[in-house]
PDB file of N, CA and C in Angstrom:
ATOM      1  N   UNK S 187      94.235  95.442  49.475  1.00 40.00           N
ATOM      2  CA  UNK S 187      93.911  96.715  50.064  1.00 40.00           C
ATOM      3  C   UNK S 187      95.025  97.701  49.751  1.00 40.00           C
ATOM      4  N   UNK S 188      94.555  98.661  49.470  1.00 45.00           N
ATOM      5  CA  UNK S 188      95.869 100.258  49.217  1.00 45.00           C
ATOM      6  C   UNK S 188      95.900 101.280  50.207  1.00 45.00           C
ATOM      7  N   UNK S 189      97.190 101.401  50.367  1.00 49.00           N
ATOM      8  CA  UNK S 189      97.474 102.165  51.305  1.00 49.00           C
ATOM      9  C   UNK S 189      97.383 103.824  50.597  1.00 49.00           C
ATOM     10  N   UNK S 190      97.145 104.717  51.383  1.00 51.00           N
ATOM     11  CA  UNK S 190      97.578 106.259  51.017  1.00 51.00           C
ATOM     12  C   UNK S 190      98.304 106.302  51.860  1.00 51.00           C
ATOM     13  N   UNK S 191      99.838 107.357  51.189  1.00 64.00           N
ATOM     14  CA  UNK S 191     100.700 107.831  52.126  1.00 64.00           C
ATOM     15  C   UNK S 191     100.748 109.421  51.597  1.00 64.00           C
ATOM     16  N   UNK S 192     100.397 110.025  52.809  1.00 65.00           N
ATOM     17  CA  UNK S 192     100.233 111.486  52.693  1.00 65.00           C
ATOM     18  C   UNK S 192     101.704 111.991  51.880  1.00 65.00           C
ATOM     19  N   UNK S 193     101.801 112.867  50.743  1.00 78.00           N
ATOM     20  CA  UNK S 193     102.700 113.242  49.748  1.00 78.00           C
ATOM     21  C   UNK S 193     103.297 114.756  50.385  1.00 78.00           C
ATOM     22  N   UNK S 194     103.735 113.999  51.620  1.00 83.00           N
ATOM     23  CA  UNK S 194     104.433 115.075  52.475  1.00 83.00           C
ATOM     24  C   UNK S 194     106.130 115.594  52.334  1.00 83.00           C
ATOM     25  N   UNK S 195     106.158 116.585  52.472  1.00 89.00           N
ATOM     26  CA  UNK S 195     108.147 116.441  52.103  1.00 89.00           C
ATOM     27  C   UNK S 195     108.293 115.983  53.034  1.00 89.00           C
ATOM     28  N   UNK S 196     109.896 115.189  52.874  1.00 92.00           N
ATOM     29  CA  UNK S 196     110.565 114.260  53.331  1.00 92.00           C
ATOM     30  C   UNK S 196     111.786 114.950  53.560  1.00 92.00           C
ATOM     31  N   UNK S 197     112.443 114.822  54.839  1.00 93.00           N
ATOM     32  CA  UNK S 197     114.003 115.049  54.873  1.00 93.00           C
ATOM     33  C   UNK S 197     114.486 114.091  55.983  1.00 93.00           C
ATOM     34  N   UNK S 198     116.037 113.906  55.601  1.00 91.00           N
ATOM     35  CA  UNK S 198     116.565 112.986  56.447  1.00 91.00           C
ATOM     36  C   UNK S 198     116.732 113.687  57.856  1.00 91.00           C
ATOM     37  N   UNK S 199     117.047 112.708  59.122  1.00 86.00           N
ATOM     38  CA  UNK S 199     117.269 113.032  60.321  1.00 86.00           C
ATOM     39  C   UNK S 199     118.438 113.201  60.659  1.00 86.00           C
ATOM     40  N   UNK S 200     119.078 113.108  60.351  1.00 84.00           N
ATOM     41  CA  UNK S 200     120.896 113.327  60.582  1.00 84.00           C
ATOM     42  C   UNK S 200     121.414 114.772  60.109  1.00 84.00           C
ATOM     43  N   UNK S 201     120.604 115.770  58.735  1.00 88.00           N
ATOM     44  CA  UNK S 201     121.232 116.926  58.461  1.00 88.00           C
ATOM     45  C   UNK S 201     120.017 117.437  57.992  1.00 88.00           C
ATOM     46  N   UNK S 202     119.015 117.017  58.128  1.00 89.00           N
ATOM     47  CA  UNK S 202     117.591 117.809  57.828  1.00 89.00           C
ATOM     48  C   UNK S 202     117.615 118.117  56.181  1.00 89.00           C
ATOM     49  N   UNK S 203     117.966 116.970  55.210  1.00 91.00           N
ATOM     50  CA  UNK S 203     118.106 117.577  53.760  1.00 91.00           C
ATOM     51  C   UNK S 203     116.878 116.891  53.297  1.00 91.00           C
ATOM     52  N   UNK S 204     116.435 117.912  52.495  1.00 92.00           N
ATOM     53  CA  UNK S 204     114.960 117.461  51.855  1.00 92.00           C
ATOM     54  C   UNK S 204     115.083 116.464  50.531  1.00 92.00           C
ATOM     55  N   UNK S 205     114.684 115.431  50.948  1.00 90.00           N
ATOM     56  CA  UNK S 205     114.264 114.635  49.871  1.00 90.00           C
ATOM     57  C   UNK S 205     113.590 115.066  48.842  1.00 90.00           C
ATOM     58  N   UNK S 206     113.990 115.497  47.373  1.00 84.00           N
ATOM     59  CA  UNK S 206     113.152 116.006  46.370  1.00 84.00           C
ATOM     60  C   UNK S 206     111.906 114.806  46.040  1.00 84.00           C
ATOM     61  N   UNK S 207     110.916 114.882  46.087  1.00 88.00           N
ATOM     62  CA  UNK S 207     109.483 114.187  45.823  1.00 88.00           C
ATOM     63  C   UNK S 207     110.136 112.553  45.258  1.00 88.00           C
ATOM     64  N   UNK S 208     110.421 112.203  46.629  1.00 90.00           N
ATOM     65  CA  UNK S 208     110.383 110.661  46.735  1.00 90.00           C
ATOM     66  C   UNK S 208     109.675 109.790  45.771  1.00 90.00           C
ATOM     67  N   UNK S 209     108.353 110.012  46.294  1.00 88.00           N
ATOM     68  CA  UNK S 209     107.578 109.484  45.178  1.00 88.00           C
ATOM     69  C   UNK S 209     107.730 109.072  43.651  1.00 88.00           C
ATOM     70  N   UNK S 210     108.309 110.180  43.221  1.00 92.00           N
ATOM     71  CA  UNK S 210     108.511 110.159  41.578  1.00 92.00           C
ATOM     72  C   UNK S 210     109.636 109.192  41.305  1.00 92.00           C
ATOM     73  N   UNK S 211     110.700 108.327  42.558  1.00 93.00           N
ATOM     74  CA  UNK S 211     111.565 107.734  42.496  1.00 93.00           C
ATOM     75  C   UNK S 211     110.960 106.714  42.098  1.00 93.00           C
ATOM     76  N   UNK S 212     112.371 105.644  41.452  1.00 93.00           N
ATOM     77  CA  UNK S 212     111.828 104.467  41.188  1.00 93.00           C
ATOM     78  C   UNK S 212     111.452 103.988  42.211  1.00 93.00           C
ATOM     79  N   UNK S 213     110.228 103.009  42.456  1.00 93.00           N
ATOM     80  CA  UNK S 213     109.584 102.156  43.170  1.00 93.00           C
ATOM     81  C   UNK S 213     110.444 100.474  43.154  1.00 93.00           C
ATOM     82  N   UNK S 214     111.380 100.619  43.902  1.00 92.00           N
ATOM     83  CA  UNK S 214     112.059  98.746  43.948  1.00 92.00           C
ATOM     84  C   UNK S 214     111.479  97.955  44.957  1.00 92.00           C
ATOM     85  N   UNK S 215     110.718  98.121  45.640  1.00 87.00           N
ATOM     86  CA  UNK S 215     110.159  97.371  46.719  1.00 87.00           C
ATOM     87  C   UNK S 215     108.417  97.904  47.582  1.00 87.00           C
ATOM     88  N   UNK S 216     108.328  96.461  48.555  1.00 86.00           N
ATOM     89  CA  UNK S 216     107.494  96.846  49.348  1.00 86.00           C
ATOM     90  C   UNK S 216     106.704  95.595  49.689  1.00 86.00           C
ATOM     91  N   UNK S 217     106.339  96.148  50.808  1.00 77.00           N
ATOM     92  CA  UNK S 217     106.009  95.246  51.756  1.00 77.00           C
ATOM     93  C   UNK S 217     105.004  95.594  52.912  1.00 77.00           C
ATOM     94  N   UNK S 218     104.708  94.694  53.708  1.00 75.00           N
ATOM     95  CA  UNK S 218     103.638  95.069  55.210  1.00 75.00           C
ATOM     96  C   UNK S 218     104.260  96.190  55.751  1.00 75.00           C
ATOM     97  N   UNK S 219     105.671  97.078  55.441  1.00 79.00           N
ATOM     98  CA  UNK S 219     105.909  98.314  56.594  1.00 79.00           C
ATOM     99  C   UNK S 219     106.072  99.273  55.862  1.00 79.00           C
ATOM    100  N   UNK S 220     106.156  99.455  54.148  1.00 82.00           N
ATOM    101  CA  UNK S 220     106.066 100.210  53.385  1.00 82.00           C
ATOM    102  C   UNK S 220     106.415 100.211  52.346  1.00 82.00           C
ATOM    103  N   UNK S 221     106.847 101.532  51.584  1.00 90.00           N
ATOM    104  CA  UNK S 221     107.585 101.097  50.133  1.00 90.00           C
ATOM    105  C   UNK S 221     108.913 101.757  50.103  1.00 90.00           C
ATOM    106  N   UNK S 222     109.997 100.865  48.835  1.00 90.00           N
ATOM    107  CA  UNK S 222     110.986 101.349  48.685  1.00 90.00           C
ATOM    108  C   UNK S 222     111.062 102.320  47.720  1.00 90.00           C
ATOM    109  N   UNK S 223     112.133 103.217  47.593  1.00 94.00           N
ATOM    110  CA  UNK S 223     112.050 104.091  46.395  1.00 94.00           C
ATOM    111  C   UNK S 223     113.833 104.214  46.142  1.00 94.00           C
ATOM    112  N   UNK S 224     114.350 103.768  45.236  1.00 94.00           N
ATOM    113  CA  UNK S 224     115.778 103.987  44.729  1.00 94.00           C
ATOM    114  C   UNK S 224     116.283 105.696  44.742  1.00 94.00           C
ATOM    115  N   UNK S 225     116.966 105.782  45.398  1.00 94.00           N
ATOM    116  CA  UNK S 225     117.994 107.138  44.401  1.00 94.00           C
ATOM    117  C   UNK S 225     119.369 106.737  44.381  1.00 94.00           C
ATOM    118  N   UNK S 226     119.716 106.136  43.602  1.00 93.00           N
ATOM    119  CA  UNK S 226     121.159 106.421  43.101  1.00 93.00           C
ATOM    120  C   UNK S 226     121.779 104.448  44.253  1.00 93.00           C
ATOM    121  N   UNK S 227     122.529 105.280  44.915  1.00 92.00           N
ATOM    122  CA  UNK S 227     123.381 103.855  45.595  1.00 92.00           C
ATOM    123  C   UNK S 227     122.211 103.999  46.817  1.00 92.00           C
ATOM    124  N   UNK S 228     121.167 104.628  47.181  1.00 93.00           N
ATOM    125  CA  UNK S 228     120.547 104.534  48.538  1.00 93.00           C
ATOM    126  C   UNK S 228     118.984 104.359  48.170  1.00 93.00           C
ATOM    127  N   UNK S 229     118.336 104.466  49.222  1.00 92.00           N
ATOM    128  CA  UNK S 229     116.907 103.325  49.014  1.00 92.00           C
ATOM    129  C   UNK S 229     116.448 104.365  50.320  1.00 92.00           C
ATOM    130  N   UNK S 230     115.182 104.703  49.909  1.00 94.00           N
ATOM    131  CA  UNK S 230     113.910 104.947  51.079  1.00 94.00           C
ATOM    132  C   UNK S 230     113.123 104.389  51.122  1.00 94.00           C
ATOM    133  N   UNK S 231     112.826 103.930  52.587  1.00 88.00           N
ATOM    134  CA  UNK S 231     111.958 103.025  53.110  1.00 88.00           C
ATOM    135  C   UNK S 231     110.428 104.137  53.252  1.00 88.00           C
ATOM    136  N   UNK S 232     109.536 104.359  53.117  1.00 90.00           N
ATOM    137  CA  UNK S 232     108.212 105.263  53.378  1.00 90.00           C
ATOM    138  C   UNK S 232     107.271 104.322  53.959  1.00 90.00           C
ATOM    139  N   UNK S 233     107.023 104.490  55.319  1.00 85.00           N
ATOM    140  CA  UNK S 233     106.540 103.804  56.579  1.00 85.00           C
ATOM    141  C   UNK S 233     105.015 104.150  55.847  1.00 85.00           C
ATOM    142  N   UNK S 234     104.013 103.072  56.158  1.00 80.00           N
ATOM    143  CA  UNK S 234     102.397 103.229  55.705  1.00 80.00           C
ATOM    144  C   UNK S 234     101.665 103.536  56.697  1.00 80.00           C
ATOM    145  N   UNK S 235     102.148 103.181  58.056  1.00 64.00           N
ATOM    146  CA  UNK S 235     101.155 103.140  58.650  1.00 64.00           C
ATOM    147  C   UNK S 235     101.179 104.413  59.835  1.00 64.00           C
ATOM    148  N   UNK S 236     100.561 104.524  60.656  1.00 63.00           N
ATOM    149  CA  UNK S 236     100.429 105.779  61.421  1.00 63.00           C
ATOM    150  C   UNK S 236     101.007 105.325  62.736  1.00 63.00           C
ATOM    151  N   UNK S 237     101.918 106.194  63.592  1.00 64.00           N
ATOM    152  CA  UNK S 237     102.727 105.858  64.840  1.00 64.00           C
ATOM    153  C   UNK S 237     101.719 104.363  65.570  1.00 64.00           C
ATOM    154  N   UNK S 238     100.410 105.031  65.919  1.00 65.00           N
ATOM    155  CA  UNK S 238      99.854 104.149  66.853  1.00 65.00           C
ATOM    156  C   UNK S 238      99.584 102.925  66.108  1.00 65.00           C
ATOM    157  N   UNK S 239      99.092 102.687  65.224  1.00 65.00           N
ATOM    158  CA  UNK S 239      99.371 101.427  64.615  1.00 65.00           C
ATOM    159  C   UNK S 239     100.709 100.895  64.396  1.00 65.00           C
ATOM    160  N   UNK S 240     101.856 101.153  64.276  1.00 64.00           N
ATOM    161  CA  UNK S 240     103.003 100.405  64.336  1.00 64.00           C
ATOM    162  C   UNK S 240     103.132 100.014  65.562  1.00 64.00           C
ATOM    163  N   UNK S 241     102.949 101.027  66.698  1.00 67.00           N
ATOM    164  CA  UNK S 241     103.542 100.173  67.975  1.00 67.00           C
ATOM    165  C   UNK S 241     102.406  99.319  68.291  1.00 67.00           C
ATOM    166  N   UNK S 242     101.395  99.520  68.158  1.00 70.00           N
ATOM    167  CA  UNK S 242     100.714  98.235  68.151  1.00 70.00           C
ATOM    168  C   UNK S 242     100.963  96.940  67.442  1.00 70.00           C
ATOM    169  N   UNK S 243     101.321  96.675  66.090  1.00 65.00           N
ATOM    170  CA  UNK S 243     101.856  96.083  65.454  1.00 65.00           C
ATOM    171  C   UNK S 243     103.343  95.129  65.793  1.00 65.00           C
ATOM    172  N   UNK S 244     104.055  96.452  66.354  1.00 61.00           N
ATOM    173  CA  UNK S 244     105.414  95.862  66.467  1.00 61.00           C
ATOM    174  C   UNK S 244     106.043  96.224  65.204  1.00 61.00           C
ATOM    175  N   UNK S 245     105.825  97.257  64.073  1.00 63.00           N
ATOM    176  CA  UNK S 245     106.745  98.103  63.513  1.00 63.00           C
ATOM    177  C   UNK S 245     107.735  98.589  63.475  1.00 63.00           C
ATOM    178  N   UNK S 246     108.417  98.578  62.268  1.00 61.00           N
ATOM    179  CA  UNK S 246     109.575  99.366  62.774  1.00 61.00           C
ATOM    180  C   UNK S 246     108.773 100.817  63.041  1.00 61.00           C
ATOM    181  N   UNK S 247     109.897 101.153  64.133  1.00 58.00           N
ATOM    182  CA  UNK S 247     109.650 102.129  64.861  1.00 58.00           C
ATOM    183  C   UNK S 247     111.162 103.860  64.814  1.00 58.00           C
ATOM    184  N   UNK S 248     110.664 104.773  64.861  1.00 56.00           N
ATOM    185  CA  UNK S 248     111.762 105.626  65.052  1.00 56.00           C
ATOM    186  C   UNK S 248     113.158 105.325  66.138  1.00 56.00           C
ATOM    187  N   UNK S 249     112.684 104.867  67.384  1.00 60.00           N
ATOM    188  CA  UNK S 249     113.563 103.972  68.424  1.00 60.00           C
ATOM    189  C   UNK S 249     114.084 102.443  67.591  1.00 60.00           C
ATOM    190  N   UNK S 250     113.350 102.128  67.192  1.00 60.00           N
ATOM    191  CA  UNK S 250     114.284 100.848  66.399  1.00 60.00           C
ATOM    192  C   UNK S 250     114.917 101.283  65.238  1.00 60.00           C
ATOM    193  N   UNK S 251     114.758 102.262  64.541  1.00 59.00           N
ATOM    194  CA  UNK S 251     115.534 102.167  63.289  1.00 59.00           C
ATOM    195  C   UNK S 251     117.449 103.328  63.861  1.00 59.00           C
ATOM    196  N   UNK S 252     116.674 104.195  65.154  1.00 56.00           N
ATOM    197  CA  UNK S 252     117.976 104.190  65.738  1.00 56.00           C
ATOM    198  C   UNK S 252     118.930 103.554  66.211  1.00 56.00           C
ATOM    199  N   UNK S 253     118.291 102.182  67.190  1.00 49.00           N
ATOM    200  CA  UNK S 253     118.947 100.931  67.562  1.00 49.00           C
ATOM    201  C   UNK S 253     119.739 100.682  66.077  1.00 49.00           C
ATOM    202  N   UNK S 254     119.099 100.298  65.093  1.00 57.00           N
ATOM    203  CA  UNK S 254     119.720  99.457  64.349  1.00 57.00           C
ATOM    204  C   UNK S 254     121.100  99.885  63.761  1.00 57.00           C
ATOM    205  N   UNK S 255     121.013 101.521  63.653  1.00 56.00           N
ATOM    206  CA  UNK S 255     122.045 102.218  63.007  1.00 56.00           C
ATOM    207  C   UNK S 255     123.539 101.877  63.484  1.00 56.00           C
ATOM    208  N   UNK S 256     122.949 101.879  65.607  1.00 64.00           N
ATOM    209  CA  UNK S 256     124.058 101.895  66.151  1.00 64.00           C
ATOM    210  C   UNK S 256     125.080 100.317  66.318  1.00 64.00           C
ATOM    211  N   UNK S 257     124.092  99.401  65.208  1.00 56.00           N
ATOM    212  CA  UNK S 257     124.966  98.051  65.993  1.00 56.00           C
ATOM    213  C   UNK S 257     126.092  98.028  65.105  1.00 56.00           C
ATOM    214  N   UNK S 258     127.029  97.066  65.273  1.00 62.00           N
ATOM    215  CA  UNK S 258     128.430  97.002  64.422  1.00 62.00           C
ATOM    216  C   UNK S 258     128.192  95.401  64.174  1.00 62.00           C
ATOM    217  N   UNK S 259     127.172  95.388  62.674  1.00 56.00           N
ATOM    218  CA  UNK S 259     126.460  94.000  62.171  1.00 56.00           C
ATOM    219  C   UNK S 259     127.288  93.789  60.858  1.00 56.00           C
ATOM    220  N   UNK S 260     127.392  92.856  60.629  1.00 61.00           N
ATOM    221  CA  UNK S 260     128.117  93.091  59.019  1.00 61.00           C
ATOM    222  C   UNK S 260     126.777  92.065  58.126  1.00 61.00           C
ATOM    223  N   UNK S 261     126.026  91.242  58.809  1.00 56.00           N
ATOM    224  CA  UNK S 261     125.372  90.218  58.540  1.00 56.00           C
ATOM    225  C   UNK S 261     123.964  90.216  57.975  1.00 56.00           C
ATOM    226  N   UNK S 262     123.244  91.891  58.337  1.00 59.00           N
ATOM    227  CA  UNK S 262     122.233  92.097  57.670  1.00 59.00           C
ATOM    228  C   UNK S 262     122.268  93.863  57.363  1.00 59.00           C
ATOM    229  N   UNK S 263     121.303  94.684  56.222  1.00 69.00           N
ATOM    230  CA  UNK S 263     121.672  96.001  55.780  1.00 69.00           C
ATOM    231  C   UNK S 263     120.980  96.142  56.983  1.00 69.00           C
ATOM    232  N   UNK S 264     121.451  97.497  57.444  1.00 73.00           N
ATOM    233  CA  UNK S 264     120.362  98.359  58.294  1.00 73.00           C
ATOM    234  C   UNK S 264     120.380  99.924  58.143  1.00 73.00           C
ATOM    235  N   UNK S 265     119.706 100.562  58.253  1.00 81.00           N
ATOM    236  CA  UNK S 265     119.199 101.816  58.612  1.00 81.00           C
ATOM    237  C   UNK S 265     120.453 102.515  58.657  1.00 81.00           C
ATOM    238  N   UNK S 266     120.752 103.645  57.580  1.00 86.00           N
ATOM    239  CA  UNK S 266     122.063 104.489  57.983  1.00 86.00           C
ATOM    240  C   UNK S 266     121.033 106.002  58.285  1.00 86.00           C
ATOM    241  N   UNK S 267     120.071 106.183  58.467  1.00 88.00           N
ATOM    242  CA  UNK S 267     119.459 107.362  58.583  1.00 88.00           C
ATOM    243  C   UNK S 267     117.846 107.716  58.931  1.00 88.00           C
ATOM    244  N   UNK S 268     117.223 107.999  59.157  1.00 87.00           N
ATOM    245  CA  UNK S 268     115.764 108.055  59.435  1.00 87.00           C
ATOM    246  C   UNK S 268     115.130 109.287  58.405  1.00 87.00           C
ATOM    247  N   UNK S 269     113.745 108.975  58.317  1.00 90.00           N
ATOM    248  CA  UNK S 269     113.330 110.155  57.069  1.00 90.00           C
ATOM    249  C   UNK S 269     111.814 111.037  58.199  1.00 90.00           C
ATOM    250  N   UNK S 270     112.316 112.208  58.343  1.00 88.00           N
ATOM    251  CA  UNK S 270     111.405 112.890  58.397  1.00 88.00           C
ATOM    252  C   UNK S 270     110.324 114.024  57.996  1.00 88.00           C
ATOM    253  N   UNK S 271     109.021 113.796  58.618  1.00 88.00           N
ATOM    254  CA  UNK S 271     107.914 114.148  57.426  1.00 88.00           C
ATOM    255  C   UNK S 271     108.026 115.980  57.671  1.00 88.00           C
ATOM    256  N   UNK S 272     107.530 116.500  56.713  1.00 89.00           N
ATOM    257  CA  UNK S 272     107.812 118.032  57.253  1.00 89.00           C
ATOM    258  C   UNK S 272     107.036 118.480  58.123  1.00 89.00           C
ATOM    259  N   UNK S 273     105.921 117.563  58.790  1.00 87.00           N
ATOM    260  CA  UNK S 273     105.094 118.096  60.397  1.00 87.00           C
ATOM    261  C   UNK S 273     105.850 117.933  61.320  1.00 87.00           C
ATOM    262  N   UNK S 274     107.681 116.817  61.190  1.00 86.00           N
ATOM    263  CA  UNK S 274     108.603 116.314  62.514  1.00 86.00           C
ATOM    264  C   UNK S 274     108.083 115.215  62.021  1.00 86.00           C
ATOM    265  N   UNK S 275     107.013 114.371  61.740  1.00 83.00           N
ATOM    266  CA  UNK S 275     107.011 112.894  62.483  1.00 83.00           C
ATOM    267  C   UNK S 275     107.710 111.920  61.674  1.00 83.00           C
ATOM    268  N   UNK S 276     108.184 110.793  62.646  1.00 82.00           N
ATOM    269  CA  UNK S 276     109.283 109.642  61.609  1.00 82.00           C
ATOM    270  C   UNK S 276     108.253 109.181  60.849  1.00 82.00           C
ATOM    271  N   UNK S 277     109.034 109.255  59.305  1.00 85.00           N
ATOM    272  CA  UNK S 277     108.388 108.507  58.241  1.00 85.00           C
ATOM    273  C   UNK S 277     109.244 107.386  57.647  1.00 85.00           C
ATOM    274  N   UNK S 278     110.066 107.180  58.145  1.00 86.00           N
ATOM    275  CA  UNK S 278     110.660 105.970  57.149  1.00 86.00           C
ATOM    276  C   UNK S 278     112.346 106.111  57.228  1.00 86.00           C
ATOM    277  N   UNK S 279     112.937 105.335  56.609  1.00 87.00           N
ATOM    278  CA  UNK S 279     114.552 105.337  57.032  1.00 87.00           C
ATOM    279  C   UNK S 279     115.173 105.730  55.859  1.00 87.00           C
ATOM    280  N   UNK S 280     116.485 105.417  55.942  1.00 91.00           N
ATOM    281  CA  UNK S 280     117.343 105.441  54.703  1.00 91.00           C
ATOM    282  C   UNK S 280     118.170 104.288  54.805  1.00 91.00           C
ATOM    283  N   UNK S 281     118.350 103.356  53.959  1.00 87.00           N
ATOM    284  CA  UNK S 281     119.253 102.753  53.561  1.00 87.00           C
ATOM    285  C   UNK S 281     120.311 102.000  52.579  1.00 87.00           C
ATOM    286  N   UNK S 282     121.176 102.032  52.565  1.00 89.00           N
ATOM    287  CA  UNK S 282     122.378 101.444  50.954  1.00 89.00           C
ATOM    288  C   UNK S 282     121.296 100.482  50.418  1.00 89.00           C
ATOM    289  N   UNK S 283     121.529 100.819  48.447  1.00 90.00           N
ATOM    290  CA  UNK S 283     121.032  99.792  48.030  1.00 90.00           C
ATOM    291  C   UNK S 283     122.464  99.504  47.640  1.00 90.00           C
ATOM    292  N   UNK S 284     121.318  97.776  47.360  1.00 82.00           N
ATOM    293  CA  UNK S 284     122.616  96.363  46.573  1.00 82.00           C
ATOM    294  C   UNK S 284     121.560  95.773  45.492  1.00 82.00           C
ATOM    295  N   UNK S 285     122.749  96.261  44.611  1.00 78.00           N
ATOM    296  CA  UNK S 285     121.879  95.507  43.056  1.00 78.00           C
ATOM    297  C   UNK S 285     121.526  93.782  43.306  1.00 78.00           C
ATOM    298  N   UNK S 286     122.441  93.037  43.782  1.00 70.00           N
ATOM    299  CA  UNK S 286     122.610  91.814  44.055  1.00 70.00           C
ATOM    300  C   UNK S 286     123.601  91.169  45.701  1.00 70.00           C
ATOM    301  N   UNK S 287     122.699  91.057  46.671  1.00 62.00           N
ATOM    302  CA  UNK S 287     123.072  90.775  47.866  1.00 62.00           C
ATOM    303  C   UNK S 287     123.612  89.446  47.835  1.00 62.00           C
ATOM    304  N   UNK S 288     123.637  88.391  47.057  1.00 64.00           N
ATOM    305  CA  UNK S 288     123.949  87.166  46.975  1.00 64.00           C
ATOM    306  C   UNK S 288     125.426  87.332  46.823  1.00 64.00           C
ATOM    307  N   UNK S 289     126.130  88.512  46.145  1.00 62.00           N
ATOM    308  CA  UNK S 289     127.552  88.313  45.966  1.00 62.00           C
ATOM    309  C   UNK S 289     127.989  89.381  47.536  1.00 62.00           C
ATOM    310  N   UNK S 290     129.277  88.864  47.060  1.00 58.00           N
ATOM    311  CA  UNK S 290     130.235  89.732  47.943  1.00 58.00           C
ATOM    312  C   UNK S 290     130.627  90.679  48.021  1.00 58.00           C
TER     313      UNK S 290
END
């Protein structure tokens, strides 16, 4: 099954900077909560599904991807930022990419 994700601008939640058309980024991932898209050393997550279906689900959520920012984890990546759609609503996060997580 294929998802559509409305080809909405994107800006982060921390300084409101617009993501130039995500989309056209490389595609490195994806999964049941969305897709990844590379820029440079950082990675966007683009959420598929619509608020009420995630919390039904148990999605990440705008409240969880804040939780995650704030823990002091060294043990898994998390969320340095949230991505929002240009109507306000959370669309997806930001986080560091790693070419290879197996090393140190």
């Amino acid at each position: 099954m294929g998802y559509y994700i409305p080809r909405k601008k994107l800006f982060t939640g921390n300084n409101f900077k617009e993501i130039p058309d995500v989309f056209s980024l490389e595609r490195v991932g994806a999964g049941h909560d969305g897709f990844v898209y590379r820029d440079g050393d950082v990675v966007y997550k683009v959420l598929k599904h619509g608020i009420d279906e995630r919390k039904e689900k148990g999605l990440m959520s705008f409240d969880k991807a804040r939780y995650l920012q704030e823990l002091d984890v060294k043990r898994f990546i998390k969320p340095s930022d949230v991505l929002i759609d240009e109507d306000g609503c959370y669309a997806g996060y930001v986080m560091p990419f790693y070419e290879d997580l197996t090393k140190d």
